[in-house]
PDB file of N, CA, C and O in Angstrom:
ATOM      1  N   MET R   1      -6.021 114.765 175.872  1.00 95.00           N
ATOM      2  CA  MET R   1      -6.309 113.720 174.887  1.00 95.00           C
ATOM      3  C   MET R   1      -6.881 114.375 173.615  1.00 95.00           C
ATOM      4  O   MET R   1      -7.675 115.211 173.779  1.00 95.00           O
ATOM      5  N   ARG R   2      -6.321 114.010 172.489  1.00 97.00           N
ATOM      6  CA  ARG R   2      -6.882 114.493 171.196  1.00 97.00           C
ATOM      7  C   ARG R   2      -7.593 113.557 170.381  1.00 97.00           C
ATOM      8  O   ARG R   2      -7.374 112.281 170.472  1.00 97.00           O
ATOM      9  N   PHE R   3      -8.574 113.973 169.840  1.00 98.00           N
ATOM     10  CA  PHE R   3      -9.496 113.222 168.946  1.00 98.00           C
ATOM     11  C   PHE R   3      -9.659 113.951 167.555  1.00 98.00           C
ATOM     12  O   PHE R   3      -9.607 115.127 167.434  1.00 98.00           O
ATOM     13  N   ARG R   4      -9.812 113.049 166.477  1.00 98.00           N
ATOM     14  CA  ARG R   4     -10.147 113.542 165.142  1.00 98.00           C
ATOM     15  C   ARG R   4     -11.489 112.932 164.837  1.00 98.00           C
ATOM     16  O   ARG R   4     -11.830 111.752 164.895  1.00 98.00           O
ATOM     17  N   VAL R   5     -12.506 113.828 164.303  1.00 98.00           N
ATOM     18  CA  VAL R   5     -13.680 113.353 163.890  1.00 98.00           C
ATOM     19  C   VAL R   5     -13.797 113.598 162.382  1.00 98.00           C
ATOM     20  O   VAL R   5     -13.592 114.848 161.935  1.00 98.00           O
ATOM     21  N   ASN R   6     -14.013 112.683 161.664  1.00 98.00           N
ATOM     22  CA  ASN R   6     -14.266 112.647 160.226  1.00 98.00           C
ATOM     23  C   ASN R   6     -15.666 112.557 160.015  1.00 98.00           C
ATOM     24  O   ASN R   6     -16.288 111.543 160.123  1.00 98.00           O
ATOM     25  N   ILE R   7     -16.344 113.741 159.243  1.00 98.00           N
ATOM     26  CA  ILE R   7     -17.737 113.663 159.039  1.00 98.00           C
ATOM     27  C   ILE R   7     -17.856 113.630 157.467  1.00 98.00           C
ATOM     28  O   ILE R   7     -17.324 114.478 156.742  1.00 98.00           O
ATOM     29  N   THR R   8     -18.745 112.733 157.007  1.00 96.00           N
ATOM     30  CA  THR R   8     -19.000 112.612 155.573  1.00 96.00           C
ATOM     31  C   THR R   8     -20.505 112.470 155.371  1.00 96.00           C
ATOM     32  O   THR R   8     -21.252 112.048 156.354  1.00 96.00           O
ATOM     33  N   ARG R   9     -20.925 112.647 154.199  1.00 94.00           N
ATOM     34  CA  ARG R   9     -22.386 112.406 153.921  1.00 94.00           C
ATOM     35  C   ARG R   9     -22.649 110.867 153.921  1.00 94.00           C
ATOM     36  O   ARG R   9     -21.781 110.095 153.279  1.00 94.00           O
ATOM     37  N   LYS R  10     -23.876 110.633 154.083  1.00 94.00           N
ATOM     38  CA  LYS R  10     -24.285 109.223 154.181  1.00 94.00           C
ATOM     39  C   LYS R  10     -24.285 108.837 152.606  1.00 94.00           C
ATOM     40  O   LYS R  10     -24.648 109.639 151.748  1.00 94.00           O
ATOM     41  N   GLU R  11     -24.038 107.533 152.439  1.00 91.00           N
ATOM     42  CA  GLU R  11     -24.120 106.877 151.107  1.00 91.00           C
ATOM     43  C   GLU R  11     -25.427 107.038 150.402  1.00 91.00           C
ATOM     44  O   GLU R  11     -26.504 106.983 151.074  1.00 91.00           O
ATOM     45  N   GLY R  12     -25.409 107.561 149.131  1.00 90.00           N
ATOM     46  CA  GLY R  12     -26.637 107.606 148.439  1.00 90.00           C
ATOM     47  C   GLY R  12     -27.255 109.123 148.458  1.00 90.00           C
ATOM     48  O   GLY R  12     -28.178 109.371 147.838  1.00 90.00           O
ATOM     49  N   LEU R  13     -26.822 109.946 149.299  1.00 92.00           N
ATOM     50  CA  LEU R  13     -27.243 111.277 149.334  1.00 92.00           C
ATOM     51  C   LEU R  13     -26.515 112.128 148.534  1.00 92.00           C
ATOM     52  O   LEU R  13     -25.289 112.045 148.414  1.00 92.00           O
ATOM     53  N   SER R  14     -27.203 113.189 147.987  1.00 89.00           N
ATOM     54  CA  SER R  14     -26.376 114.029 146.998  1.00 89.00           C
ATOM     55  C   SER R  14     -25.388 114.795 147.719  1.00 89.00           C
ATOM     56  O   SER R  14     -25.645 115.296 148.974  1.00 89.00           O
ATOM     57  N   ASP R  15     -24.238 115.295 147.127  1.00 92.00           N
ATOM     58  CA  ASP R  15     -23.156 115.964 147.712  1.00 92.00           C
ATOM     59  C   ASP R  15     -22.973 117.065 146.524  1.00 92.00           C
ATOM     60  O   ASP R  15     -22.071 116.896 145.724  1.00 92.00           O
ATOM     61  N   PRO R  16     -23.723 118.268 146.724  1.00 94.00           N
ATOM     62  CA  PRO R  16     -23.580 119.285 145.786  1.00 94.00           C
ATOM     63  C   PRO R  16     -22.253 119.782 145.506  1.00 94.00           C
ATOM     64  O   PRO R  16     -21.796 120.138 144.429  1.00 94.00           O
ATOM     65  N   GLU R  17     -21.410 119.959 146.632  1.00 94.00           N
ATOM     66  CA  GLU R  17     -20.082 120.456 146.448  1.00 94.00           C
ATOM     67  C   GLU R  17     -19.298 119.472 145.652  1.00 94.00           C
ATOM     68  O   GLU R  17     -18.472 119.915 144.777  1.00 94.00           O
ATOM     69  N   GLY R  18     -19.385 118.176 146.011  1.00 94.00           N
ATOM     70  CA  GLY R  18     -18.626 117.277 145.254  1.00 94.00           C
ATOM     71  C   GLY R  18     -19.006 117.095 143.878  1.00 94.00           C
ATOM     72  O   GLY R  18     -18.019 117.016 142.895  1.00 94.00           O
ATOM     73  N   VAL R  19     -20.339 117.227 143.487  1.00 94.00           N
ATOM     74  CA  VAL R  19     -20.701 117.208 142.137  1.00 94.00           C
ATOM     75  C   VAL R  19     -20.166 118.292 141.237  1.00 94.00           C
ATOM     76  O   VAL R  19     -19.667 118.250 140.208  1.00 94.00           O
ATOM     77  N   GLU R  20     -20.254 119.565 141.899  1.00 96.00           N
ATOM     78  CA  GLU R  20     -19.731 120.776 141.119  1.00 96.00           C
ATOM     79  C   GLU R  20     -18.116 120.787 141.066  1.00 96.00           C
ATOM     80  O   GLU R  20     -17.632 121.118 140.004  1.00 96.00           O
ATOM     81  N   THR R  21     -17.487 120.283 142.107  1.00 97.00           N
ATOM     82  CA  THR R  21     -15.988 120.256 142.062  1.00 97.00           C
ATOM     83  C   THR R  21     -15.615 119.076 140.925  1.00 97.00           C
ATOM     84  O   THR R  21     -14.776 119.390 140.299  1.00 97.00           O
ATOM     85  N   GLY R  22     -16.367 118.016 140.881  1.00 96.00           N
ATOM     86  CA  GLY R  22     -16.137 116.889 139.956  1.00 96.00           C
ATOM     87  C   GLY R  22     -16.234 117.635 138.475  1.00 96.00           C
ATOM     88  O   GLY R  22     -15.438 117.327 137.536  1.00 96.00           O
ATOM     89  N   ARG R  23     -17.344 118.283 138.102  1.00 96.00           N
ATOM     90  CA  ARG R  23     -17.469 119.036 136.954  1.00 96.00           C
ATOM     91  C   ARG R  23     -16.388 119.962 136.722  1.00 96.00           C
ATOM     92  O   ARG R  23     -15.987 119.961 135.535  1.00 96.00           O
ATOM     93  N   ALA R  24     -15.953 120.673 137.582  1.00 97.00           N
ATOM     94  CA  ALA R  24     -14.870 121.667 137.318  1.00 97.00           C
ATOM     95  C   ALA R  24     -13.593 120.964 137.037  1.00 97.00           C
ATOM     96  O   ALA R  24     -12.865 121.454 136.185  1.00 97.00           O
ATOM     97  N   LEU R  25     -13.328 119.880 137.751  1.00 98.00           N
ATOM     98  CA  LEU R  25     -12.034 119.228 137.500  1.00 98.00           C
ATOM     99  C   LEU R  25     -12.137 118.543 135.992  1.00 98.00           C
ATOM    100  O   LEU R  25     -11.171 118.590 135.374  1.00 98.00           O
ATOM    101  N   ALA R  26     -13.302 118.007 135.549  1.00 96.00           N
ATOM    102  CA  ALA R  26     -13.397 117.550 134.214  1.00 96.00           C
ATOM    103  C   ALA R  26     -13.261 118.721 133.273  1.00 96.00           C
ATOM    104  O   ALA R  26     -12.486 118.513 132.378  1.00 96.00           O
ATOM    105  N   ASP R  27     -13.710 119.869 133.661  1.00 97.00           N
ATOM    106  CA  ASP R  27     -13.669 120.985 132.615  1.00 97.00           C
ATOM    107  C   ASP R  27     -12.121 121.500 132.569  1.00 97.00           C
ATOM    108  O   ASP R  27     -11.688 121.950 131.598  1.00 97.00           O
ATOM    109  N   LEU R  28     -11.407 121.174 133.513  1.00 98.00           N
ATOM    110  CA  LEU R  28     -10.037 121.616 133.587  1.00 98.00           C
ATOM    111  C   LEU R  28      -9.101 120.485 132.920  1.00 98.00           C
ATOM    112  O   LEU R  28      -7.814 120.622 132.878  1.00 98.00           O
ATOM    113  N   GLY R  29      -9.662 119.390 132.500  1.00 97.00           N
ATOM    114  CA  GLY R  29      -9.000 118.358 131.858  1.00 97.00           C
ATOM    115  C   GLY R  29      -8.678 117.101 132.702  1.00 97.00           C
ATOM    116  O   GLY R  29      -7.838 116.281 132.209  1.00 97.00           O
ATOM    117  N   TYR R  30      -9.215 117.110 133.780  1.00 98.00           N
ATOM    118  CA  TYR R  30      -8.955 115.841 134.719  1.00 98.00           C
ATOM    119  C   TYR R  30      -9.991 114.900 134.483  1.00 98.00           C
ATOM    120  O   TYR R  30     -10.833 114.553 135.441  1.00 98.00           O
ATOM    121  N   ALA R  31     -10.046 114.275 133.286  1.00 95.00           N
ATOM    122  CA  ALA R  31     -11.130 113.265 132.946  1.00 95.00           C
ATOM    123  C   ALA R  31     -11.122 112.093 133.769  1.00 95.00           C
ATOM    124  O   ALA R  31     -12.060 111.248 133.875  1.00 95.00           O
ATOM    125  N   GLU R  32      -9.944 111.749 134.355  1.00 97.00           N
ATOM    126  CA  GLU R  32      -9.752 110.468 135.130  1.00 97.00           C
ATOM    127  C   GLU R  32     -10.450 110.474 136.491  1.00 97.00           C
ATOM    128  O   GLU R  32     -10.698 109.525 137.190  1.00 97.00           O
ATOM    129  N   VAL R  33     -10.960 111.646 136.957  1.00 96.00           N
ATOM    130  CA  VAL R  33     -11.548 111.845 138.161  1.00 96.00           C
ATOM    131  C   VAL R  33     -13.030 111.318 138.082  1.00 96.00           C
ATOM    132  O   VAL R  33     -13.807 111.823 137.336  1.00 96.00           O
ATOM    133  N   GLY R  34     -13.391 110.458 138.990  1.00 93.00           N
ATOM    134  CA  GLY R  34     -14.761 110.076 138.989  1.00 93.00           C
ATOM    135  C   GLY R  34     -15.536 110.856 140.013  1.00 93.00           C
ATOM    136  O   GLY R  34     -15.692 111.976 139.990  1.00 93.00           O
ATOM    137  N   GLU R  35     -16.217 110.112 140.960  1.00 92.00           N
ATOM    138  CA  GLU R  35     -16.965 110.959 141.917  1.00 92.00           C
ATOM    139  C   GLU R  35     -16.082 111.698 142.809  1.00 92.00           C
ATOM    140  O   GLU R  35     -15.032 111.220 143.271  1.00 92.00           O
ATOM    141  N   VAL R  36     -16.520 112.799 143.391  1.00 94.00           N
ATOM    142  CA  VAL R  36     -15.807 113.716 144.225  1.00 94.00           C
ATOM    143  C   VAL R  36     -16.885 113.822 145.463  1.00 94.00           C
ATOM    144  O   VAL R  36     -17.974 114.091 145.356  1.00 94.00           O
ATOM    145  N   HIS R  37     -16.304 113.564 146.706  1.00 94.00           N
ATOM    146  CA  HIS R  37     -17.141 113.784 147.939  1.00 94.00           C
ATOM    147  C   HIS R  37     -16.446 114.760 148.911  1.00 94.00           C
ATOM    148  O   HIS R  37     -15.252 114.650 149.130  1.00 94.00           O
ATOM    149  N   PHE R  38     -17.197 115.548 149.584  1.00 94.00           N
ATOM    150  CA  PHE R  38     -16.632 116.503 150.490  1.00 94.00           C
ATOM    151  C   PHE R  38     -17.096 116.053 151.934  1.00 94.00           C
ATOM    152  O   PHE R  38     -18.118 115.398 151.994  1.00 94.00           O
ATOM    153  N   GLY R  39     -16.305 116.440 152.844  1.00 95.00           N
ATOM    154  CA  GLY R  39     -16.462 116.129 154.311  1.00 95.00           C
ATOM    155  C   GLY R  39     -15.880 117.165 155.209  1.00 95.00           C
ATOM    156  O   GLY R  39     -15.273 118.142 154.686  1.00 95.00           O
ATOM    157  N   ARG R  40     -15.836 116.925 156.470  1.00 97.00           N
ATOM    158  CA  ARG R  40     -15.170 117.776 157.429  1.00 97.00           C
ATOM    159  C   ARG R  40     -14.285 116.929 158.384  1.00 97.00           C
ATOM    160  O   ARG R  40     -14.704 115.879 158.620  1.00 97.00           O
ATOM    161  N   ILE R  41     -13.202 117.479 158.750  1.00 98.00           N
ATOM    162  CA  ILE R  41     -12.407 117.042 159.720  1.00 98.00           C
ATOM    163  C   ILE R  41     -12.320 118.006 160.832  1.00 98.00           C
ATOM    164  O   ILE R  41     -12.042 119.081 160.766  1.00 98.00           O
ATOM    165  N   ILE R  42     -12.687 117.448 162.180  1.00 98.00           N
ATOM    166  CA  ILE R  42     -12.658 118.304 163.386  1.00 98.00           C
ATOM    167  C   ILE R  42     -11.700 117.632 164.464  1.00 98.00           C
ATOM    168  O   ILE R  42     -11.743 116.443 164.573  1.00 98.00           O
ATOM    169  N   THR R  43     -10.889 118.474 164.816  1.00 98.00           N
ATOM    170  CA  THR R  43      -9.832 118.038 165.902  1.00 98.00           C
ATOM    171  C   THR R  43     -10.283 118.528 167.271  1.00 98.00           C
ATOM    172  O   THR R  43     -10.560 119.827 167.263  1.00 98.00           O
ATOM    173  N   LEU R  44     -10.325 117.727 168.229  1.00 98.00           N
ATOM    174  CA  LEU R  44     -10.761 118.199 169.535  1.00 98.00           C
ATOM    175  C   LEU R  44      -9.729 117.783 170.584  1.00 98.00           C
ATOM    176  O   LEU R  44      -9.121 116.691 170.522  1.00 98.00           O
ATOM    177  N   GLU R  45      -9.501 118.635 171.593  1.00 97.00           N
ATOM    178  CA  GLU R  45      -8.742 118.202 172.682  1.00 97.00           C
ATOM    179  C   GLU R  45      -9.483 118.247 173.932  1.00 97.00           C
ATOM    180  O   GLU R  45     -10.284 119.242 174.148  1.00 97.00           O
ATOM    181  N   LEU R  46      -9.540 117.193 174.704  1.00 97.00           N
ATOM    182  CA  LEU R  46     -10.316 116.950 175.919  1.00 97.00           C
ATOM    183  C   LEU R  46      -9.250 116.684 177.115  1.00 97.00           C
ATOM    184  O   LEU R  46      -8.307 116.183 176.837  1.00 97.00           O
ATOM    185  N   SER R  47      -9.599 117.302 178.177  1.00 96.00           N
ATOM    186  CA  SER R  47      -8.830 116.992 179.448  1.00 96.00           C
ATOM    187  C   SER R  47      -9.290 115.561 180.004  1.00 96.00           C
ATOM    188  O   SER R  47     -10.341 115.136 179.744  1.00 96.00           O
ATOM    189  N   GLY R  48      -8.348 115.050 180.705  1.00 93.00           N
ATOM    190  CA  GLY R  48      -8.716 113.778 181.443  1.00 93.00           C
ATOM    191  C   GLY R  48      -7.854 112.605 180.837  1.00 93.00           C
ATOM    192  O   GLY R  48      -7.101 112.736 179.889  1.00 93.00           O
ATOM    193  N   ASP R  49      -7.923 111.369 181.526  1.00 93.00           N
ATOM    194  CA  ASP R  49      -7.113 110.277 181.115  1.00 93.00           C
ATOM    195  C   ASP R  49      -7.970 109.079 180.721  1.00 93.00           C
ATOM    196  O   ASP R  49      -7.459 108.115 180.334  1.00 93.00           O
ATOM    197  N   ASP R  50      -9.266 109.175 180.920  1.00 96.00           N
ATOM    198  CA  ASP R  50     -10.158 108.004 180.605  1.00 96.00           C
ATOM    199  C   ASP R  50     -10.608 107.969 179.221  1.00 96.00           C
ATOM    200  O   ASP R  50     -11.427 108.830 178.771  1.00 96.00           O
ATOM    201  N   THR R  51      -9.812 107.238 178.358  1.00 96.00           N
ATOM    202  CA  THR R  51     -10.179 107.299 176.868  1.00 96.00           C
ATOM    203  C   THR R  51     -11.535 106.721 176.608  1.00 96.00           C
ATOM    204  O   THR R  51     -12.184 107.312 175.701  1.00 96.00           O
ATOM    205  N   VAL R  52     -12.072 105.852 177.392  1.00 97.00           N
ATOM    206  CA  VAL R  52     -13.480 105.325 177.063  1.00 97.00           C
ATOM    207  C   VAL R  52     -14.496 106.489 177.330  1.00 97.00           C
ATOM    208  O   VAL R  52     -15.391 106.731 176.570  1.00 97.00           O
ATOM    209  N   ALA R  53     -14.288 107.080 178.434  1.00 97.00           N
ATOM    210  CA  ALA R  53     -15.288 108.192 178.878  1.00 97.00           C
ATOM    211  C   ALA R  53     -15.054 109.315 177.847  1.00 97.00           C
ATOM    212  O   ALA R  53     -16.118 109.920 177.408  1.00 97.00           O
ATOM    213  N   ALA R  54     -13.846 109.710 177.518  1.00 97.00           N
ATOM    214  CA  ALA R  54     -13.784 110.834 176.589  1.00 97.00           C
ATOM    215  C   ALA R  54     -14.327 110.498 175.141  1.00 97.00           C
ATOM    216  O   ALA R  54     -14.887 111.356 174.463  1.00 97.00           O
ATOM    217  N   THR R  55     -14.106 109.266 174.718  1.00 97.00           N
ATOM    218  CA  THR R  55     -14.737 108.917 173.449  1.00 97.00           C
ATOM    219  C   THR R  55     -16.170 109.074 173.600  1.00 97.00           C
ATOM    220  O   THR R  55     -16.828 109.441 172.587  1.00 97.00           O
ATOM    221  N   ALA R  56     -16.816 108.593 174.695  1.00 98.00           N
ATOM    222  CA  ALA R  56     -18.204 108.752 174.737  1.00 98.00           C
ATOM    223  C   ALA R  56     -18.682 110.187 174.767  1.00 98.00           C
ATOM    224  O   ALA R  56     -19.722 110.444 174.167  1.00 98.00           O
ATOM    225  N   ARG R  57     -17.881 111.108 175.348  1.00 98.00           N
ATOM    226  CA  ARG R  57     -18.287 112.479 175.325  1.00 98.00           C
ATOM    227  C   ARG R  57     -18.207 113.037 173.851  1.00 98.00           C
ATOM    228  O   ARG R  57     -19.014 113.756 173.433  1.00 98.00           O
ATOM    229  N   VAL R  58     -17.107 112.628 173.095  1.00 98.00           N
ATOM    230  CA  VAL R  58     -16.947 113.002 171.804  1.00 98.00           C
ATOM    231  C   VAL R  58     -18.196 112.535 170.848  1.00 98.00           C
ATOM    232  O   VAL R  58     -18.592 113.271 170.010  1.00 98.00           O
ATOM    233  N   THR R  59     -18.578 111.350 171.129  1.00 98.00           N
ATOM    234  CA  THR R  59     -19.751 110.699 170.452  1.00 98.00           C
ATOM    235  C   THR R  59     -20.881 111.593 170.853  1.00 98.00           C
ATOM    236  O   THR R  59     -21.737 112.019 169.782  1.00 98.00           O
ATOM    237  N   GLU R  60     -21.090 111.864 171.991  1.00 98.00           N
ATOM    238  CA  GLU R  60     -22.242 112.693 172.339  1.00 98.00           C
ATOM    239  C   GLU R  60     -22.174 114.171 171.672  1.00 98.00           C
ATOM    240  O   GLU R  60     -23.191 114.490 171.161  1.00 98.00           O
ATOM    241  N   MET R  61     -21.053 114.668 171.513  1.00 98.00           N
ATOM    242  CA  MET R  61     -20.892 115.889 170.903  1.00 98.00           C
ATOM    243  C   MET R  61     -21.261 115.772 169.383  1.00 98.00           C
ATOM    244  O   MET R  61     -21.836 116.789 168.830  1.00 98.00           O
ATOM    245  N   CYS R  62     -20.866 114.800 168.728  1.00 98.00           N
ATOM    246  CA  CYS R  62     -21.187 114.443 167.366  1.00 98.00           C
ATOM    247  C   CYS R  62     -22.627 114.326 167.068  1.00 98.00           C
ATOM    248  O   CYS R  62     -23.186 115.056 166.263  1.00 98.00           O
ATOM    249  N   GLU R  63     -23.259 113.614 168.105  1.00 96.00           N
ATOM    250  CA  GLU R  63     -24.705 113.444 167.957  1.00 96.00           C
ATOM    251  C   GLU R  63     -25.572 114.638 168.162  1.00 96.00           C
ATOM    252  O   GLU R  63     -26.588 115.027 167.528  1.00 96.00           O
ATOM    253  N   ARG R  64     -25.101 115.583 169.079  1.00 97.00           N
ATOM    254  CA  ARG R  64     -25.810 116.671 169.469  1.00 97.00           C
ATOM    255  C   ARG R  64     -25.488 117.970 168.617  1.00 97.00           C
ATOM    256  O   ARG R  64     -26.248 118.862 168.476  1.00 97.00           O
ATOM    257  N   LEU R  65     -24.237 118.073 168.105  1.00 97.00           N
ATOM    258  CA  LEU R  65     -23.873 119.344 167.352  1.00 97.00           C
ATOM    259  C   LEU R  65     -23.009 119.075 166.204  1.00 97.00           C
ATOM    260  O   LEU R  65     -23.218 119.690 165.123  1.00 97.00           O
ATOM    261  N   LEU R  66     -21.897 118.453 166.347  1.00 98.00           N
ATOM    262  CA  LEU R  66     -20.910 118.349 165.316  1.00 98.00           C
ATOM    263  C   LEU R  66     -21.370 117.782 163.956  1.00 98.00           C
ATOM    264  O   LEU R  66     -20.932 118.216 162.924  1.00 98.00           O
ATOM    265  N   ALA R  67     -22.134 116.773 163.979  1.00 97.00           N
ATOM    266  CA  ALA R  67     -22.551 116.131 162.805  1.00 97.00           C
ATOM    267  C   ALA R  67     -24.178 116.053 162.769  1.00 97.00           C
ATOM    268  O   ALA R  67     -24.838 116.094 163.765  1.00 97.00           O
ATOM    269  N   ASN R  68     -24.759 116.101 161.587  1.00 96.00           N
ATOM    270  CA  ASN R  68     -26.075 115.852 161.331  1.00 96.00           C
ATOM    271  C   ASN R  68     -26.357 114.321 161.225  1.00 96.00           C
ATOM    272  O   ASN R  68     -26.222 113.837 160.027  1.00 96.00           O
ATOM    273  N   PRO R  69     -26.713 113.543 162.166  1.00 92.00           N
ATOM    274  CA  PRO R  69     -26.906 112.154 161.982  1.00 92.00           C
ATOM    275  C   PRO R  69     -27.989 111.677 160.943  1.00 92.00           C
ATOM    276  O   PRO R  69     -27.918 110.504 160.612  1.00 92.00           O
ATOM    277  N   VAL R  70     -28.742 112.437 160.480  1.00 94.00           N
ATOM    278  CA  VAL R  70     -29.790 112.256 159.623  1.00 94.00           C
ATOM    279  C   VAL R  70     -29.133 112.164 158.208  1.00 94.00           C
ATOM    280  O   VAL R  70     -29.477 111.200 157.425  1.00 94.00           O
ATOM    281  N   ILE R  71     -28.186 112.917 157.887  1.00 95.00           N
ATOM    282  CA  ILE R  71     -27.606 113.023 156.559  1.00 95.00           C
ATOM    283  C   ILE R  71     -25.988 112.645 156.548  1.00 95.00           C
ATOM    284  O   ILE R  71     -25.522 112.662 155.499  1.00 95.00           O
ATOM    285  N   GLU R  72     -25.438 112.579 157.804  1.00 96.00           N
ATOM    286  CA  GLU R  72     -24.028 112.468 157.791  1.00 96.00           C
ATOM    287  C   GLU R  72     -23.563 111.258 158.746  1.00 96.00           C
ATOM    288  O   GLU R  72     -24.339 110.891 159.658  1.00 96.00           O
ATOM    289  N   ASN R  73     -22.544 110.609 158.364  1.00 97.00           N
ATOM    290  CA  ASN R  73     -21.833 109.692 159.218  1.00 97.00           C
ATOM    291  C   ASN R  73     -20.603 110.413 159.858  1.00 97.00           C
ATOM    292  O   ASN R  73     -20.059 111.230 159.263  1.00 97.00           O
ATOM    293  N   TYR R  74     -20.083 109.858 160.915  1.00 98.00           N
ATOM    294  CA  TYR R  74     -18.886 110.309 161.498  1.00 98.00           C
ATOM    295  C   TYR R  74     -18.156 109.145 162.050  1.00 98.00           C
ATOM    296  O   TYR R  74     -18.584 108.071 162.393  1.00 98.00           O
ATOM    297  N   ALA R  75     -16.782 109.367 162.028  1.00 98.00           N
ATOM    298  CA  ALA R  75     -15.774 108.367 162.624  1.00 98.00           C
ATOM    299  C   ALA R  75     -15.016 109.160 163.637  1.00 98.00           C
ATOM    300  O   ALA R  75     -14.460 110.142 163.363  1.00 98.00           O
ATOM    301  N   ILE R  76     -14.692 108.536 164.743  1.00 98.00           N
ATOM    302  CA  ILE R  76     -13.905 109.168 165.773  1.00 98.00           C
ATOM    303  C   ILE R  76     -12.506 108.369 165.931  1.00 98.00           C
ATOM    304  O   ILE R  76     -12.597 107.190 165.930  1.00 98.00           O
ATOM    305  N   GLU R  77     -11.471 109.092 165.901  1.00 98.00           N
ATOM    306  CA  GLU R  77     -10.008 108.564 166.024  1.00 98.00           C
ATOM    307  C   GLU R  77      -9.555 109.217 167.165  1.00 98.00           C
ATOM    308  O   GLU R  77      -9.477 110.421 167.319  1.00 98.00           O
ATOM    309  N   VAL R  78      -8.903 108.361 168.167  1.00 97.00           N
ATOM    310  CA  VAL R  78      -8.016 108.919 169.128  1.00 97.00           C
ATOM    311  C   VAL R  78      -6.715 109.069 168.708  1.00 97.00           C
ATOM    312  O   VAL R  78      -6.054 108.235 167.993  1.00 97.00           O
ATOM    313  N   LEU R  79      -6.168 110.362 168.753  1.00 96.00           N
ATOM    314  CA  LEU R  79      -4.875 110.642 168.252  1.00 96.00           C
ATOM    315  C   LEU R  79      -3.784 110.467 169.264  1.00 96.00           C
ATOM    316  O   LEU R  79      -2.612 110.291 168.892  1.00 96.00           O
ATOM    317  N   GLU R  80      -4.132 110.602 170.503  1.00 77.00           N
ATOM    318  CA  GLU R  80      -2.979 110.387 171.635  1.00 77.00           C
ATOM    319  C   GLU R  80      -3.654 110.023 172.984  1.00 77.00           C
ATOM    320  O   GLU R  80      -4.826 110.291 173.215  1.00 77.00           O
TER     321      GLU R  80
END
């Protein structure tokens, strides 16, 4: 079973990579670009057939290691 975890900064928190990338794009002439935000995508493969249990395990992984719940949000997507 495959999962995709999309991790982003929480709304309202600074995103230094996004700010600098936005500035660089503007300097390169891409004035139409507004805000830029960076995140991470993690793909996981888990054994088993129980989607509910596997999703709970991935949620646990996010809370314990993959995401920082203080400053990041995450969304879990079942791929197969």
